[in-house]
CSV table of C-alpha atoms and ligand atoms in Angstrom, one decimal:
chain,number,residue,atom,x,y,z
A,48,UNK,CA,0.0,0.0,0.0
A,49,UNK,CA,1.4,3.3,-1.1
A,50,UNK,CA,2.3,6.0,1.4
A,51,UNK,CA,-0.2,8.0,0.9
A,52,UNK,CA,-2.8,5.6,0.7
A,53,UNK,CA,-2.5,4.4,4.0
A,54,UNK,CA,-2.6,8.0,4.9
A,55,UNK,CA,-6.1,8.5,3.3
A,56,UNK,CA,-7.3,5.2,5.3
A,57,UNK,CA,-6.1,6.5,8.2
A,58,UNK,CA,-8.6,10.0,7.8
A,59,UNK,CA,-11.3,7.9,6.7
A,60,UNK,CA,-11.3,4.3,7.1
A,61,UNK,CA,-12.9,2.6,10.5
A,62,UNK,CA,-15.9,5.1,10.2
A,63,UNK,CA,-13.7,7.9,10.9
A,64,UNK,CA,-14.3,11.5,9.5
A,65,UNK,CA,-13.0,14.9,9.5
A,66,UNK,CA,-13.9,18.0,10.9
A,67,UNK,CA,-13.7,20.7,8.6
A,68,UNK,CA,-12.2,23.9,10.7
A,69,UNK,CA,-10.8,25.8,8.0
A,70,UNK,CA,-12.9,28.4,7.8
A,71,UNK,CA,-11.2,31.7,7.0
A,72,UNK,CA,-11.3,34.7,8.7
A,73,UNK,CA,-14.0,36.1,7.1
A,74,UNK,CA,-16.1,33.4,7.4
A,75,UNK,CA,-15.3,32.7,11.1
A,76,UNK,CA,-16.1,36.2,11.7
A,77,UNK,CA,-19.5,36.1,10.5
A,78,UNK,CA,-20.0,32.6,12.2
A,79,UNK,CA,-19.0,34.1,15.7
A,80,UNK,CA,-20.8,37.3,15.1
A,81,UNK,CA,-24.0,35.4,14.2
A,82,UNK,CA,-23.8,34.2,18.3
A,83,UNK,CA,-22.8,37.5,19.5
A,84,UNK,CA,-19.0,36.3,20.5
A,85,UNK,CA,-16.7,38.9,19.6
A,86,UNK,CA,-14.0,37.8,16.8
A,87,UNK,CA,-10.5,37.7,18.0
A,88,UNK,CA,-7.9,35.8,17.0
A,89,UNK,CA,-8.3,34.2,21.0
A,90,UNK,CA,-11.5,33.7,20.5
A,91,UNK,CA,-11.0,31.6,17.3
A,92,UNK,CA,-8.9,29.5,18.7
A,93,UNK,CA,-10.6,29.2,22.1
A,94,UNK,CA,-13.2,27.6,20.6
A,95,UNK,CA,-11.4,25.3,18.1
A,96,UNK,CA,-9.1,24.1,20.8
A,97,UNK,CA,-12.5,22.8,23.1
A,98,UNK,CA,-13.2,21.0,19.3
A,99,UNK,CA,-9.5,19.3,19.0
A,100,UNK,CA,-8.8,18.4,22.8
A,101,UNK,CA,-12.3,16.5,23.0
A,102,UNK,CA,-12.4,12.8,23.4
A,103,UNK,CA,-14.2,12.2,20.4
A,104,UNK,CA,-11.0,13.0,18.0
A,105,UNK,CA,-9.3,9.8,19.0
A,106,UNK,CA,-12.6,7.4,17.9
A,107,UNK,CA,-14.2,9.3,15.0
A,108,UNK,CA,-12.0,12.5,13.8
A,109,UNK,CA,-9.2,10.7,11.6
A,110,UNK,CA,-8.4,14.5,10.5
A,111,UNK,CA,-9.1,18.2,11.2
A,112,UNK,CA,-8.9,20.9,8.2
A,113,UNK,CA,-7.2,23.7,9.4
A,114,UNK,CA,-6.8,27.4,8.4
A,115,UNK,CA,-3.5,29.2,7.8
A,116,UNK,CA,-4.1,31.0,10.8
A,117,UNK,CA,-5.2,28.4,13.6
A,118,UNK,CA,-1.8,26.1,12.0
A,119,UNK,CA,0.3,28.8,12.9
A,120,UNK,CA,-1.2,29.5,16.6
A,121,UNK,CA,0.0,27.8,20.0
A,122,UNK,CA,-2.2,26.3,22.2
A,123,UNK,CA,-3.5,26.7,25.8
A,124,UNK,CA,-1.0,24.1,27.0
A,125,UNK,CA,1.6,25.6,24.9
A,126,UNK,CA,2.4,23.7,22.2
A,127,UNK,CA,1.6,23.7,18.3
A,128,UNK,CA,-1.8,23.6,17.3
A,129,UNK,CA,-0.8,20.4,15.0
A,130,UNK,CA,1.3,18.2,17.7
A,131,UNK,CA,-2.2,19.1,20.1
A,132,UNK,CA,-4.1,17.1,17.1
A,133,UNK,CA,-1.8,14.0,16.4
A,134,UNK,CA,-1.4,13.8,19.9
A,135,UNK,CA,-5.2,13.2,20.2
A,136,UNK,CA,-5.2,10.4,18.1
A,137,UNK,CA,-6.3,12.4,14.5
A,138,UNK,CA,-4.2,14.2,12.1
A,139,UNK,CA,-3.9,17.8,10.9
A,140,UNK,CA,-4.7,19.2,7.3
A,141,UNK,CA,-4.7,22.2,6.2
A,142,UNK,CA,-6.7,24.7,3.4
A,143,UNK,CA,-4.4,25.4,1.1
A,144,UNK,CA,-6.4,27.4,-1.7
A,145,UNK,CA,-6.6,31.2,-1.0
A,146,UNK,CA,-10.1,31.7,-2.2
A,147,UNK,CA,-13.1,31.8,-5.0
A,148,UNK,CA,-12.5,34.9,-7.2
A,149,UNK,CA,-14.7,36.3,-9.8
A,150,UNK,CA,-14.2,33.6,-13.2
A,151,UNK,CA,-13.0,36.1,-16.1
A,152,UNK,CA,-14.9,35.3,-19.1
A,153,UNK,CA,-17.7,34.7,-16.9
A,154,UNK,CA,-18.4,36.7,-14.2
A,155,UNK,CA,-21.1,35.8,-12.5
A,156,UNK,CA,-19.2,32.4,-11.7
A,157,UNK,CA,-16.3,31.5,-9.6
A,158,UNK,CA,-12.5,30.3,-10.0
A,159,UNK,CA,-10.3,28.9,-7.3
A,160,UNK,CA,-7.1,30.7,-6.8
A,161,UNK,CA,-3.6,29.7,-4.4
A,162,UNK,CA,-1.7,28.1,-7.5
A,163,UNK,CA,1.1,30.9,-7.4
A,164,UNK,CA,3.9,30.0,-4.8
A,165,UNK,CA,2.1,26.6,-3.8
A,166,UNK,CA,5.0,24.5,-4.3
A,167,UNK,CA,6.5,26.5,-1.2
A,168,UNK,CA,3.5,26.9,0.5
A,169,UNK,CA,3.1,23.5,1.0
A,170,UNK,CA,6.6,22.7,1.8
A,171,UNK,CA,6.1,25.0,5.0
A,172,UNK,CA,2.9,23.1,6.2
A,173,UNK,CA,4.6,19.7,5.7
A,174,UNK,CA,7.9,21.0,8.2
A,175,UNK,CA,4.7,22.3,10.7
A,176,UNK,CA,3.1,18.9,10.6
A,177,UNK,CA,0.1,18.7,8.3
A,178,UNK,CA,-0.6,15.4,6.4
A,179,UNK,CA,-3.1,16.3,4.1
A,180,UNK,CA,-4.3,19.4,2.5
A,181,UNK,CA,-8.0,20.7,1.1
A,182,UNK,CA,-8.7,22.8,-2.1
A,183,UNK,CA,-12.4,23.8,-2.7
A,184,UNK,CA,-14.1,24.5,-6.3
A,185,UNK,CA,-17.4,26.0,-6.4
A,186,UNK,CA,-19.8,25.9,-8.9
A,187,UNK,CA,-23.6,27.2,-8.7
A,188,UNK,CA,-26.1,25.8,-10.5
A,189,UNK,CA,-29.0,28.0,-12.5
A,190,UNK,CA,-30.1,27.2,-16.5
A,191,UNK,CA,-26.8,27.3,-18.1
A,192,UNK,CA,-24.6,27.3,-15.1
A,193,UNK,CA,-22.2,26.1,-14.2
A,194,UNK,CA,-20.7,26.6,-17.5
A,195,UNK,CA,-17.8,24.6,-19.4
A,196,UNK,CA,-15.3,27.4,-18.5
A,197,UNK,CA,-16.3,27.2,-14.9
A,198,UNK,CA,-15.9,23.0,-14.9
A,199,UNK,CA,-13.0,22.9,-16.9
A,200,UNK,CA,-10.8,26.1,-15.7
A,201,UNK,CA,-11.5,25.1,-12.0
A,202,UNK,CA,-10.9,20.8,-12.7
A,203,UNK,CA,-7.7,22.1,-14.2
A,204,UNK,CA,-6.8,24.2,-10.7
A,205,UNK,CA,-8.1,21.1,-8.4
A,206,UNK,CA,-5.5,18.7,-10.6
A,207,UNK,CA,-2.7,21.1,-10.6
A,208,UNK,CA,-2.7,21.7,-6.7
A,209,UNK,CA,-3.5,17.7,-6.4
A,210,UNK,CA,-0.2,16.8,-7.9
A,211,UNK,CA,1.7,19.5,-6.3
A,212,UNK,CA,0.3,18.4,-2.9
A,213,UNK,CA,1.2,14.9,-3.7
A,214,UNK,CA,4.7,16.0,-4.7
A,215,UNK,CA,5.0,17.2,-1.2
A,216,UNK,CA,3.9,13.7,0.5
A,217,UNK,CA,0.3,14.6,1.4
A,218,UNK,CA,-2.9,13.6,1.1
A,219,UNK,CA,-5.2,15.9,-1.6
A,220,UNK,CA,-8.6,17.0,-0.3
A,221,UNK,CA,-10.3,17.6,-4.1
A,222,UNK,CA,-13.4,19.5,-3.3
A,223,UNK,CA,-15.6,20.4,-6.1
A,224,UNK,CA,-18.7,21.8,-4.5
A,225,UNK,CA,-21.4,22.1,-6.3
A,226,UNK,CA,-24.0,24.6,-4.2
A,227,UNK,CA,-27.5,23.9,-3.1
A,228,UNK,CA,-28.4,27.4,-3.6
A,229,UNK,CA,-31.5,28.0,-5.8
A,230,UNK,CA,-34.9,26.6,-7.1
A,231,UNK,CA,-33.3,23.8,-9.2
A,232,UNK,CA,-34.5,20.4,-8.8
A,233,UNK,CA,-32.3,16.8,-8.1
A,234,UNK,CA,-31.9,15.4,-11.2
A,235,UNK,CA,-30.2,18.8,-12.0
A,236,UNK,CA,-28.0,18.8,-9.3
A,237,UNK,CA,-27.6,15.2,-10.6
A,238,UNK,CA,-26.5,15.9,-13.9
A,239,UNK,CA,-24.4,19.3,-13.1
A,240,UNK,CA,-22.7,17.4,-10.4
A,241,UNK,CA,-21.8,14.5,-12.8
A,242,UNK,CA,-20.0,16.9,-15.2
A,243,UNK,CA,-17.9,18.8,-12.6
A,244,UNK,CA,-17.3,15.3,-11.1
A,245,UNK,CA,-16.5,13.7,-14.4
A,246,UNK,CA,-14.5,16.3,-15.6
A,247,UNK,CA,-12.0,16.5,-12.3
A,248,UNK,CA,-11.3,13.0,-12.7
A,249,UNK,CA,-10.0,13.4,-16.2
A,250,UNK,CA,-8.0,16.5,-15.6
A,251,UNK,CA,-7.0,14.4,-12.5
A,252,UNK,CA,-5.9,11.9,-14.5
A,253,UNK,CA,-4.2,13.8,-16.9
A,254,UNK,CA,-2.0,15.5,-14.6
A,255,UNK,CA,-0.7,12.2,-13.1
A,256,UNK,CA,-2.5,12.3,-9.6
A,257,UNK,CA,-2.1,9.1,-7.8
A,258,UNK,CA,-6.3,8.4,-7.6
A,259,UNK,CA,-5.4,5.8,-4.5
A,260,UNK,CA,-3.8,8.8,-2.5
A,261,UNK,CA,-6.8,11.3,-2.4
A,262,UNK,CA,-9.9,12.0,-0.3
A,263,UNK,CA,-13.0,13.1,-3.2
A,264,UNK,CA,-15.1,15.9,-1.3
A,265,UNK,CA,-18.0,16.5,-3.4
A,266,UNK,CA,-21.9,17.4,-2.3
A,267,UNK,CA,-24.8,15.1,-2.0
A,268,UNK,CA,-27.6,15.5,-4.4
A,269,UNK,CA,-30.0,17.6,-3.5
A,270,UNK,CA,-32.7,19.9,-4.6
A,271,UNK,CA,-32.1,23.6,-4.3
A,272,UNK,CA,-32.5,25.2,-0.9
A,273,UNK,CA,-35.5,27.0,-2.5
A,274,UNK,CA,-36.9,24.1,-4.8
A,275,UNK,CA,-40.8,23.3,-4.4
A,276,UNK,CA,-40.0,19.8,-5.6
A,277,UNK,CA,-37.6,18.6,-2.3
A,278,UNK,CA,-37.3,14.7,-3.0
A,279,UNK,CA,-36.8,12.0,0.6
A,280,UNK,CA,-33.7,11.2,2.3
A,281,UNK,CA,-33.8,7.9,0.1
A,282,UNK,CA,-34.0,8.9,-2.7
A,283,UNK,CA,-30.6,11.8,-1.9
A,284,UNK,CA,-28.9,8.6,-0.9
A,285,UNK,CA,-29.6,6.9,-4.2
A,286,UNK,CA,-28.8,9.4,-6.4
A,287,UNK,CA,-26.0,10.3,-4.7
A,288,UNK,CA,-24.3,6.6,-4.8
A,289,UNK,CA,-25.6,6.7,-8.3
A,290,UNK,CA,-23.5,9.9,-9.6
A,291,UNK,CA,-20.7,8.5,-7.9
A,292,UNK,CA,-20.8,5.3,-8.9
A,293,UNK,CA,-21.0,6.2,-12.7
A,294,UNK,CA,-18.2,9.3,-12.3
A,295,UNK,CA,-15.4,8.4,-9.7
A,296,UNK,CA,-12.6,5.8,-10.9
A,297,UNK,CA,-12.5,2.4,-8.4
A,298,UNK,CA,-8.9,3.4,-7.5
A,299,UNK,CA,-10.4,6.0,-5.2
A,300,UNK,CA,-10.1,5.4,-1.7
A,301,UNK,CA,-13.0,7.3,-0.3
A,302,UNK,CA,-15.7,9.7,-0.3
A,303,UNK,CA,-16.0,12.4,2.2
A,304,UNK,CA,-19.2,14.4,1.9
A,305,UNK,CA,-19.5,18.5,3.0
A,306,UNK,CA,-22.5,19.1,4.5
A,307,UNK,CA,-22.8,22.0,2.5
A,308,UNK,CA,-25.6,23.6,4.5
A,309,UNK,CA,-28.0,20.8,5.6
A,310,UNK,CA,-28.9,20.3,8.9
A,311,UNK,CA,-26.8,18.7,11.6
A,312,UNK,CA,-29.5,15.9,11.6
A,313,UNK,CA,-30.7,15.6,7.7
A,314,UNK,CA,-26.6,15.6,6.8
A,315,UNK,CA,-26.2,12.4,9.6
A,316,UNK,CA,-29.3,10.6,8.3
A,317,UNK,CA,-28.6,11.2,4.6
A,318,UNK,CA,-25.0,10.1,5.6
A,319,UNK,CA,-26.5,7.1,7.3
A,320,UNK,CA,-28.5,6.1,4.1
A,321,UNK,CA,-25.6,6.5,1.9
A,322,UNK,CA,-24.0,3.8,3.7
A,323,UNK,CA,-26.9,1.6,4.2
A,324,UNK,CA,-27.2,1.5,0.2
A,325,UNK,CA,-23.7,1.1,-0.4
A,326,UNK,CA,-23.1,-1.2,-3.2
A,327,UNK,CA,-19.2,0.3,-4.0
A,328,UNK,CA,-15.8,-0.2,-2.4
A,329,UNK,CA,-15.8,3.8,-1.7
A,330,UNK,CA,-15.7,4.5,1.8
A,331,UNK,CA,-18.6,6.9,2.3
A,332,UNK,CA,-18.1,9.2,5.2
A,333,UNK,CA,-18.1,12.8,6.0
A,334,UNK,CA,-16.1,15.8,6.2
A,335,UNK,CA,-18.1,18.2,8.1
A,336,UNK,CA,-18.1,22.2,8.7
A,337,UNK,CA,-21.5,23.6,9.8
A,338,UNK,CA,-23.1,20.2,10.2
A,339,UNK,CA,-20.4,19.2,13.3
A,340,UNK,CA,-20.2,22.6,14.8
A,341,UNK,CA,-23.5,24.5,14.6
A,342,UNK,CA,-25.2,23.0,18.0
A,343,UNK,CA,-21.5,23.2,19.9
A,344,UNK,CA,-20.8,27.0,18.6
A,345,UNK,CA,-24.3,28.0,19.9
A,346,UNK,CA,-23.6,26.2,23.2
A,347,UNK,CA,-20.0,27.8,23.4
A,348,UNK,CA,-21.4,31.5,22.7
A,349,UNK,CA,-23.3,31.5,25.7
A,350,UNK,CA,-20.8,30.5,28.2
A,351,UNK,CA,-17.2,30.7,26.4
A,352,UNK,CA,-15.5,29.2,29.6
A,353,UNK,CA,-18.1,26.0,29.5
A,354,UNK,CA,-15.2,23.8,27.5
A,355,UNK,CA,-16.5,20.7,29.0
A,356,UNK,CA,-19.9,21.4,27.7
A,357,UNK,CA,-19.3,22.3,24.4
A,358,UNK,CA,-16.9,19.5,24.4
A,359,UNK,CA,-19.9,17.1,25.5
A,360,UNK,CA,-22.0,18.1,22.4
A,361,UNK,CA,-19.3,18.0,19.9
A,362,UNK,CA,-18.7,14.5,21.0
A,363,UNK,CA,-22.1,13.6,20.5
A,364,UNK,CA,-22.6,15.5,17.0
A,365,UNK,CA,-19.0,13.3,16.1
A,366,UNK,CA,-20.3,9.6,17.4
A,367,UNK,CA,-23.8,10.4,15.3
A,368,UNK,CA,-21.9,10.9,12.2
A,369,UNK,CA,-19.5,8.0,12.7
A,370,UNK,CA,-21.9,5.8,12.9
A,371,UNK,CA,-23.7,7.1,9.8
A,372,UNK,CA,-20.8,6.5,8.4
A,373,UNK,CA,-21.0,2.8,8.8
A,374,UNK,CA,-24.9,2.4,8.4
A,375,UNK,CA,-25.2,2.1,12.0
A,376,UNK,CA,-27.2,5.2,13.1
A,377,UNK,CA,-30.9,5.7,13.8
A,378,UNK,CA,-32.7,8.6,15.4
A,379,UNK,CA,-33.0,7.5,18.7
A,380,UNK,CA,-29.5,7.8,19.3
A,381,UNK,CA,-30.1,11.7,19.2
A,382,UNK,CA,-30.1,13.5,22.2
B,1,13P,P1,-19.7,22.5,5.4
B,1,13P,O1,-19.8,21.0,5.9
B,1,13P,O2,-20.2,23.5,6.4
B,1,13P,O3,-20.3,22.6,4.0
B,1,13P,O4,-18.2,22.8,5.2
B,1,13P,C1,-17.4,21.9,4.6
B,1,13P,C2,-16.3,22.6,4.0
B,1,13P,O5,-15.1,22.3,4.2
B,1,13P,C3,-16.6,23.5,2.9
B,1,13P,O6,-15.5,23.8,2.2
């Protein structure tokens, strides 16, 4: 088994996944504001620090997707924010892309940028202990988007920063996210997400990515937030394992799915169908943001010094989504 291989088993295999904590500044900022906690660099890591020193990381986080700025912080205890990971049983990742910028030629669509200076980028994350890395392509969905620019300009970004991550001994994260936003229905999230989909994997391909050394991020299939025709959790499960299926190459170790705005509890149960339906060698597990924070953040804000607490329900929110990621999860479980 190749290096890196065992590296992506490692994130994902046993019904492990990862906690997505990469969000940037920005983004943070809003998050934080949105529960009235002031947004300081302290604060940021005050609460990511109660995520990584709870129990939960040694049973069901194989990895945590860092931000430049939390890689770079010390902890409470005083050491690096990446030795604090592997020492609880998970490993560190980091975001490596610098952000979606307006897509010349089309404007009202997005490109990935973070290729310029990469090569050394990455070379520092490696020396500060990261193992894998994350790059995120967005693509929104409306009549005639996303457009054949948009799939192939940002497939050819996700393959170039794939090989140079590889390069560097680490594990790619290839996200091409394909947005829930809008009134469109499944089956045209189901066929826009086959072409981004489809179209990575050959510009992956062509670029000489080892396919058994990386983790495939995409979304599930869903209607639009603002669709009138929402379809069941079964039948998001099926389609999903039926784009998949028909676009990702076997070599593929495994799937780990954002949760891209869903619920904490409808991205568990679809996550939970998913693997009850799974016909494919994939591993099918998730790599959650919003959907493995949201209830912990909210508990947090009101009582910043309650680390126990907010430890308790990230635990829980961790154990419901590893065992969706094995089939074995049912409602009752929920607190
Ligand atoms: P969400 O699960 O909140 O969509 O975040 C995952 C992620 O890393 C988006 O890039």
């Amino acid at each position: 088994m190749s290096e890196l291989n065992n590296i992506a088993l490692k994130i994902i295999g046993k019904g492990k996944g990862i906690l997505a904590a990469d969000e940037s500044t920005g983004t943070m900022t809003k998050r934080l504001e949105s529960v009235n906690v002031p947004s300081t660099p302290k604060n940021r890591l005050v609460f990511r620090e109660a995520l990584f020193s709870s129990t939960s990381m040694a049973d069901c986080i194989g990895g945590v997707i860092l931000y430049d700025e939390t890689i770079k912080q010390i902890s409470s205890k005083k050491n690096k924010i990446t030795e604090l990971i592997s020492e609880m049983g998970s490993l560190p990742g980091i975001k490596v892309d610098t952000g979606a910028k307006v897509l010349a030629g089309s404007p009202d669509e997005k490109i990935t940028e973070g290729l310029d200076g990469l090569r050394e980028r990455l070379k520092e994350y490696y020396k500060i202990g990261a193992k894998f890395t994350k790059w995120r392509g967005v693509y929104n969905i409306t009549k005639e988007f996303p457009s054949k620019l948009a799939i192939s300009s940002n497939a050819h970004a996700l393959a170039r920063y794939s090989a140079l991550v590889q390069e560097c001994n680490m594990v790619p994260i290839v996200e091409p996210e394909v947005l829930m936003d809008g009134e469109h229905s499944a089956k045209d999230c189901y066929e826009k997400t086959s072409n981004v989909i489809e179209k990575c994997f050959e510009e992956l391909i062509f670029h000489k990515v080892d396919l058994k050394g990386i983790i495939l991020k995409p979304n599930m299939i869903l209607a639009g937030n603002m669709s009138k025709n929402k379809i069941s959790n079964n039948e998001v499960a099926k389609l999903t394992l039926k784009c998949l299926k028909n676009c990702v190459p076997t070599e593929v170790p495994g799937i780990a799915f954002l949760s891209g705005g869903q619920s904490e509890l409808e991205a568990t149960e679809n996550l939970n169908l998913i693997n009850k339906y799974n016909d494919t060698n994939f591993i099918m597990s998730y790599s959650y943001g919003r959907a493995l924070q949201q209830s912990a953040l909210k508990f947090w804000s009101k009582d910043i010094k309650n680390i126990k607490g907010t430890q308790k329900i990230f635990n829980h929110r961790a154990k419901m989504n590893t065992l969706a990621a094995q089939g074995n999860w049912s409602k009752d479980l929920e607190i």
